[in-house]
Tab-separated table of C-alpha atoms in Angstrom:
chain	number	residue	atom	x	y	z
P	1335	ASP	CA	-3.682	39.221	-34.048
P	1336	ALA	CA	-6.140	41.335	-32.075
P	1337	LYS	CA	-9.861	40.988	-32.700
P	1338	THR	CA	-11.858	43.874	-34.167
P	1339	THR	CA	-15.492	44.893	-33.770
P	1340	GLN	CA	-17.345	46.843	-36.451
P	1341	PRO	CA	-20.995	47.791	-36.948
P	1342	THR	CA	-22.769	45.434	-39.302
P	1343	SER	CA	-24.044	48.156	-41.605
P	1344	MET	CA	-24.050	51.919	-42.125
P	1345	ASP	CA	-25.680	54.348	-44.514
P	1346	CYS	CA	-24.306	57.567	-45.922
P	1347	ALA	CA	-25.617	60.218	-48.283
P	1348	GLU	CA	-23.663	60.835	-51.461
P	1349	GLY	CA	-21.260	63.750	-51.073
P	1350	ARG	CA	-21.175	63.536	-47.294
P	1351	ALA	CA	-18.364	62.137	-45.185
P	1352	ALA	CA	-18.608	58.482	-44.221
P	1353	ASN	CA	-17.150	57.704	-40.823
P	1354	LEU	CA	-16.633	53.994	-40.177
P	1355	PRO	CA	-15.694	53.022	-36.622
P	1356	CYS	CA	-13.656	50.038	-35.489
P	1357	ASN	CA	-12.969	48.813	-31.990
P	1358	HIS	CA	-9.737	46.951	-31.296
P	1359	SER	CA	-9.402	47.167	-27.532
P	1360	THR	CA	-6.910	44.265	-27.286
P	1361	ILE	CA	-4.452	45.704	-29.786
P	1362	SER	CA	-0.778	45.257	-28.960
P	1363	GLY	CA	1.849	47.953	-29.202
P	1364	ASN	CA	3.364	46.743	-32.469
P	1365	GLU	CA	0.133	45.859	-34.271
P	1366	TYR	CA	-0.980	47.875	-37.266
P	1367	VAL	CA	-4.538	48.829	-38.165
P	1368	TYR	CA	-5.426	48.126	-41.793
P	1369	TRP	CA	-8.538	48.939	-43.759
P	1370	TYR	CA	-9.616	47.078	-46.855
P	1371	ARG	CA	-12.873	47.187	-48.763
P	1372	GLN	CA	-14.581	44.738	-51.039
P	1373	ILE	CA	-16.991	45.741	-53.730
P	1374	HIS	CA	-19.415	42.992	-54.650
P	1375	SER	CA	-17.712	39.941	-56.182
P	1376	GLN	CA	-14.331	41.652	-56.492
P	1377	GLY	CA	-11.125	41.082	-54.547
P	1378	PRO	CA	-10.529	43.204	-51.434
P	1379	GLN	CA	-8.908	46.555	-52.101
P	1380	TYR	CA	-6.365	48.105	-49.764
P	1381	ILE	CA	-7.383	51.527	-48.453
P	1382	ILE	CA	-5.026	52.679	-45.734
P	1383	HIS	CA	-3.109	51.536	-42.668
P	1384	GLY	CA	-1.507	53.068	-39.594
P	1385	LEU	CA	0.279	52.314	-36.366
P	1386	LYS	CA	-0.081	55.249	-33.978
P	1387	ASN	CA	-0.438	58.455	-35.942
P	1388	ASN	CA	-3.351	59.548	-38.051
P	1389	GLU	CA	-2.857	58.834	-41.727
P	1390	THR	CA	-4.278	60.287	-44.919
P	1391	ASN	CA	-4.005	59.259	-48.530
P	1392	GLU	CA	-5.909	59.939	-51.732
P	1393	MET	CA	-8.687	57.561	-50.730
P	1394	ALA	CA	-9.305	58.148	-47.054
P	1395	SER	CA	-8.148	59.261	-43.642
P	1396	LEU	CA	-7.483	57.016	-40.673
P	1397	ILE	CA	-7.923	58.388	-37.183
P	1398	ILE	CA	-6.489	56.254	-34.362
P	1399	THR	CA	-7.287	57.153	-30.766
P	1400	GLU	CA	-4.421	57.938	-28.441
P	1401	ASP	CA	-4.855	54.676	-26.526
P	1402	ARG	CA	-5.083	52.857	-29.914
P	1403	LYS	CA	-8.135	50.919	-28.782
P	1404	SER	CA	-10.300	52.220	-31.587
P	1405	SER	CA	-10.042	53.893	-34.954
P	1406	THR	CA	-12.214	55.567	-37.572
P	1407	LEU	CA	-11.943	55.389	-41.328
P	1408	ILE	CA	-13.142	58.575	-42.996
P	1409	LEU	CA	-14.193	58.782	-46.626
P	1410	PRO	CA	-14.420	62.566	-46.992
P	1411	HIS	CA	-16.886	62.776	-49.875
P	1412	ALA	CA	-18.632	59.458	-50.346
P	1413	THR	CA	-19.826	58.475	-53.818
P	1414	LEU	CA	-22.091	55.673	-54.974
P	1415	ARG	CA	-18.971	53.737	-55.977
P	1416	ASP	CA	-17.908	53.642	-52.326
P	1417	THR	CA	-20.741	51.231	-51.549
P	1418	ALA	CA	-18.872	48.145	-50.334
P	1419	VAL	CA	-17.990	45.992	-47.334
P	1420	TYR	CA	-15.273	47.667	-45.280
P	1421	TYR	CA	-12.928	45.522	-43.214
P	1422	CYS	CA	-10.888	46.750	-40.274
P	1423	ILE	CA	-7.962	44.424	-39.558
P	1424	VAL	CA	-5.338	44.485	-36.842
P	1425	ARG	CA	-2.128	42.710	-37.617
P	1426	ARG	CA	1.397	42.274	-36.331
P	1427	PRO	CA	4.231	43.443	-38.569
P	1428	ALA	CA	4.911	40.877	-41.263
P	1429	GLY	CA	7.532	38.325	-40.414
P	1430	GLY	CA	7.819	35.050	-38.575
P	1431	THR	CA	4.627	33.114	-39.137
P	1432	SER	CA	2.425	36.036	-40.102
P	1433	TYR	CA	3.776	37.056	-43.486
P	1434	GLY	CA	0.693	37.148	-45.628
P	1435	LYS	CA	-2.034	36.415	-43.160
P	1436	LEU	CA	-4.870	38.838	-42.660
P	1437	THR	CA	-7.696	37.860	-40.319
P	1438	PHE	CA	-10.924	39.280	-41.747
P	1439	GLY	CA	-14.005	39.805	-39.611
P	1440	GLN	CA	-17.490	40.351	-41.001
P	1441	GLY	CA	-16.847	43.991	-41.833
P	1442	THR	CA	-19.266	46.912	-42.210
P	1443	ILE	CA	-21.601	47.094	-45.174
P	1444	LEU	CA	-21.555	50.746	-46.234
P	1445	THR	CA	-24.382	51.838	-48.479
P	1446	VAL	CA	-24.087	55.260	-50.090
P	1447	HIS	CA	-27.457	56.719	-51.113
P	1448	PRO	CA	-28.075	59.308	-53.852
F	1490	LYS	CA	2.065	47.797	-63.800
F	1491	ALA	CA	-0.161	44.750	-64.088
F	1492	GLY	CA	-2.060	43.650	-61.006
F	1493	VAL	CA	-2.539	40.194	-59.548
F	1494	THR	CA	-3.898	37.830	-62.190
F	1495	GLN	CA	-5.965	34.805	-61.313
F	1496	THR	CA	-7.083	32.101	-63.708
F	1497	PRO	CA	-9.580	30.780	-64.412
F	1498	ARG	CA	-12.128	33.351	-63.282
F	1499	TYR	CA	-15.008	30.896	-63.206
F	1500	LEU	CA	-15.178	27.138	-63.194
F	1501	ILE	CA	-17.645	24.380	-62.464
F	1502	LYS	CA	-16.639	20.984	-61.143
F	1503	THR	CA	-18.439	17.971	-59.743
F	1504	ARG	CA	-17.941	16.302	-56.388
F	1505	GLY	CA	-14.871	14.108	-56.219
F	1506	GLN	CA	-12.987	15.952	-58.922
F	1507	GLN	CA	-9.913	18.063	-58.321
F	1508	VAL	CA	-9.152	21.616	-59.364
F	1509	THR	CA	-6.035	23.735	-59.846
F	1510	LEU	CA	-6.142	27.511	-59.620
F	1511	SER	CA	-3.369	29.797	-60.759
F	1512	CYS	CA	-2.121	33.138	-59.488
F	1513	SER	CA	0.423	35.469	-61.060
F	1514	PRO	CA	1.572	38.108	-58.570
F	1515	ILE	CA	2.526	41.681	-59.289
F	1516	SER	CA	5.942	41.821	-60.916
F	1517	GLY	CA	8.607	41.895	-58.214
F	1518	HIS	CA	6.319	40.550	-55.491
F	1519	ARG	CA	7.605	37.350	-53.951
F	1520	SER	CA	4.928	36.672	-51.341
F	1521	VAL	CA	1.675	35.060	-52.419
F	1522	SER	CA	-1.193	34.181	-50.101
F	1523	TRP	CA	-4.507	32.458	-50.749
F	1524	TYR	CA	-7.923	33.024	-49.199
F	1525	GLN	CA	-11.282	31.312	-49.440
F	1526	GLN	CA	-14.471	33.371	-49.277
F	1527	THR	CA	-17.874	31.828	-48.637
F	1528	PRO	CA	-21.140	33.449	-47.530
F	1529	GLY	CA	-21.120	31.495	-44.283
F	1530	GLN	CA	-17.494	31.741	-43.209
F	1531	GLY	CA	-16.396	34.977	-44.840
F	1532	LEU	CA	-12.790	35.461	-45.882
F	1533	GLN	CA	-10.474	32.806	-44.483
F	1534	PHE	CA	-6.717	32.461	-44.873
F	1535	LEU	CA	-5.562	29.294	-46.628
F	1536	PHE	CA	-1.783	29.554	-46.900
F	1537	GLU	CA	1.082	31.838	-47.816
F	1538	TYR	CA	4.235	31.274	-49.862
F	1539	PHE	CA	7.436	33.219	-50.029
F	1540	SER	CA	10.453	32.242	-52.099
F	1541	GLU	CA	8.850	28.903	-52.985
F	1542	THR	CA	8.373	27.974	-49.312
F	1543	GLN	CA	5.098	27.723	-47.451
F	1544	ARG	CA	5.447	30.119	-44.505
F	1545	ASN	CA	2.022	29.941	-42.961
F	1546	LYS	CA	-1.048	27.742	-43.223
F	1547	GLY	CA	-4.649	28.229	-42.194
F	1548	ASN	CA	-7.014	25.698	-40.690
F	1549	PHE	CA	-8.023	23.746	-43.781
F	1550	PRO	CA	-7.894	20.012	-44.501
F	1551	GLY	CA	-5.030	18.449	-46.395
F	1552	ARG	CA	-7.152	18.375	-49.555
F	1553	PHE	CA	-6.118	21.985	-49.973
F	1554	SER	CA	-2.538	22.379	-51.117
F	1555	GLY	CA	-0.432	24.881	-52.920
F	1556	ARG	CA	2.953	25.610	-54.334
F	1557	GLN	CA	5.009	28.479	-55.620
F	1558	PHE	CA	7.361	28.497	-58.556
F	1559	SER	CA	10.704	30.210	-58.973
F	1560	ASN	CA	9.042	33.070	-60.874
F	1561	SER	CA	6.753	33.612	-57.836
F	1562	ARG	CA	3.659	32.363	-59.644
F	1563	SER	CA	1.556	30.185	-57.403
F	1564	GLU	CA	-1.006	27.449	-57.778
F	1565	MET	CA	-3.434	25.972	-55.339
F	1566	ASN	CA	-5.056	22.590	-55.674
F	1567	VAL	CA	-8.165	21.166	-54.099
F	1568	SER	CA	-8.607	17.419	-54.390
F	1569	THR	CA	-11.709	15.306	-53.879
F	1570	LEU	CA	-13.998	18.299	-54.171
F	1571	GLU	CA	-16.970	18.649	-51.836
F	1572	LEU	CA	-20.054	20.809	-52.232
F	1573	GLY	CA	-18.772	23.021	-49.422
F	1574	ASP	CA	-15.692	23.912	-51.437
F	1575	SER	CA	-17.841	26.148	-53.623
F	1576	ALA	CA	-16.351	29.569	-52.982
F	1577	LEU	CA	-14.477	32.552	-54.301
F	1578	TYR	CA	-10.763	31.809	-54.054
F	1579	LEU	CA	-8.638	34.912	-53.772
F	1580	CYS	CA	-4.927	35.330	-54.231
F	1581	ALA	CA	-2.929	38.249	-52.867
F	1582	SER	CA	0.661	39.285	-53.369
F	1583	SER	CA	3.059	41.552	-51.527
F	1584	ASP	CA	6.648	42.561	-51.816
F	1585	GLN	CA	9.459	41.652	-49.457
F	1586	PRO	CA	7.810	40.789	-46.126
F	1587	GLY	CA	8.682	42.908	-43.169
F	1588	GLY	CA	7.214	45.972	-41.614
F	1589	ALA	CA	3.726	46.941	-42.676
F	1590	ASN	CA	3.500	45.248	-46.043
F	1591	VAL	CA	0.311	45.719	-48.042
F	1592	LEU	CA	-1.473	42.879	-49.786
F	1593	THR	CA	-2.822	43.394	-53.300
F	1594	PHE	CA	-5.634	41.023	-54.174
F	1595	GLY	CA	-6.655	39.556	-57.495
F	1596	ALA	CA	-10.230	39.389	-58.755
F	1597	GLY	CA	-10.577	35.778	-57.641
F	1598	SER	CA	-11.539	32.425	-59.090
F	1599	ARG	CA	-15.147	31.451	-58.477
F	1600	LEU	CA	-15.495	27.705	-58.059
F	1601	THR	CA	-18.854	25.978	-58.147
F	1602	VAL	CA	-19.004	22.329	-57.120
F	1603	LEU	CA	-22.083	20.386	-58.252
């Protein structure tokens, strides 16, 4: 699975959009980009994933560049409850020897301020 | 529907003892994977089971083992506990592997080894 690079920490004001970048310059053509977050002492929570196209769900939007070497997770209206560690993960489609394996990096600590 | 359930949530053991942790996946999910989270190493993949078979294994010593039952419930066991085994152990489940399956994590079992 390709390696990802994320900023160590970011701040955001409550109510504003939080834009979290992720670099994955060695991504392969069939690898997906996943985002998870972990609020202190809880299990990671799935946010969104995508392959080539931009994706949006009730939690966030995922913008993937045309060359797929980087992506941005957007939380449109951040709240205090969005304070968490955000993990960007690149992973091959499940199957073979990679069924349940996610390779987590250090993630980005997002702090949302009042 | 109910999420991923891990028991016990907290436990304290002493060096040399063994411990068994349990994970009940989301109903209908047949893939269960285990992760260890420590402050120093972050989230690391332990192993993954599907249909009672171990499909993938991380880089951990043989003291760490697991199994999956016919109802998809899984257990992991750590024998001859060491201080460094103190960690949050997380279980995740997913449905039929293939494509871009999403992992749903439990709240974790926090193990303290004294």
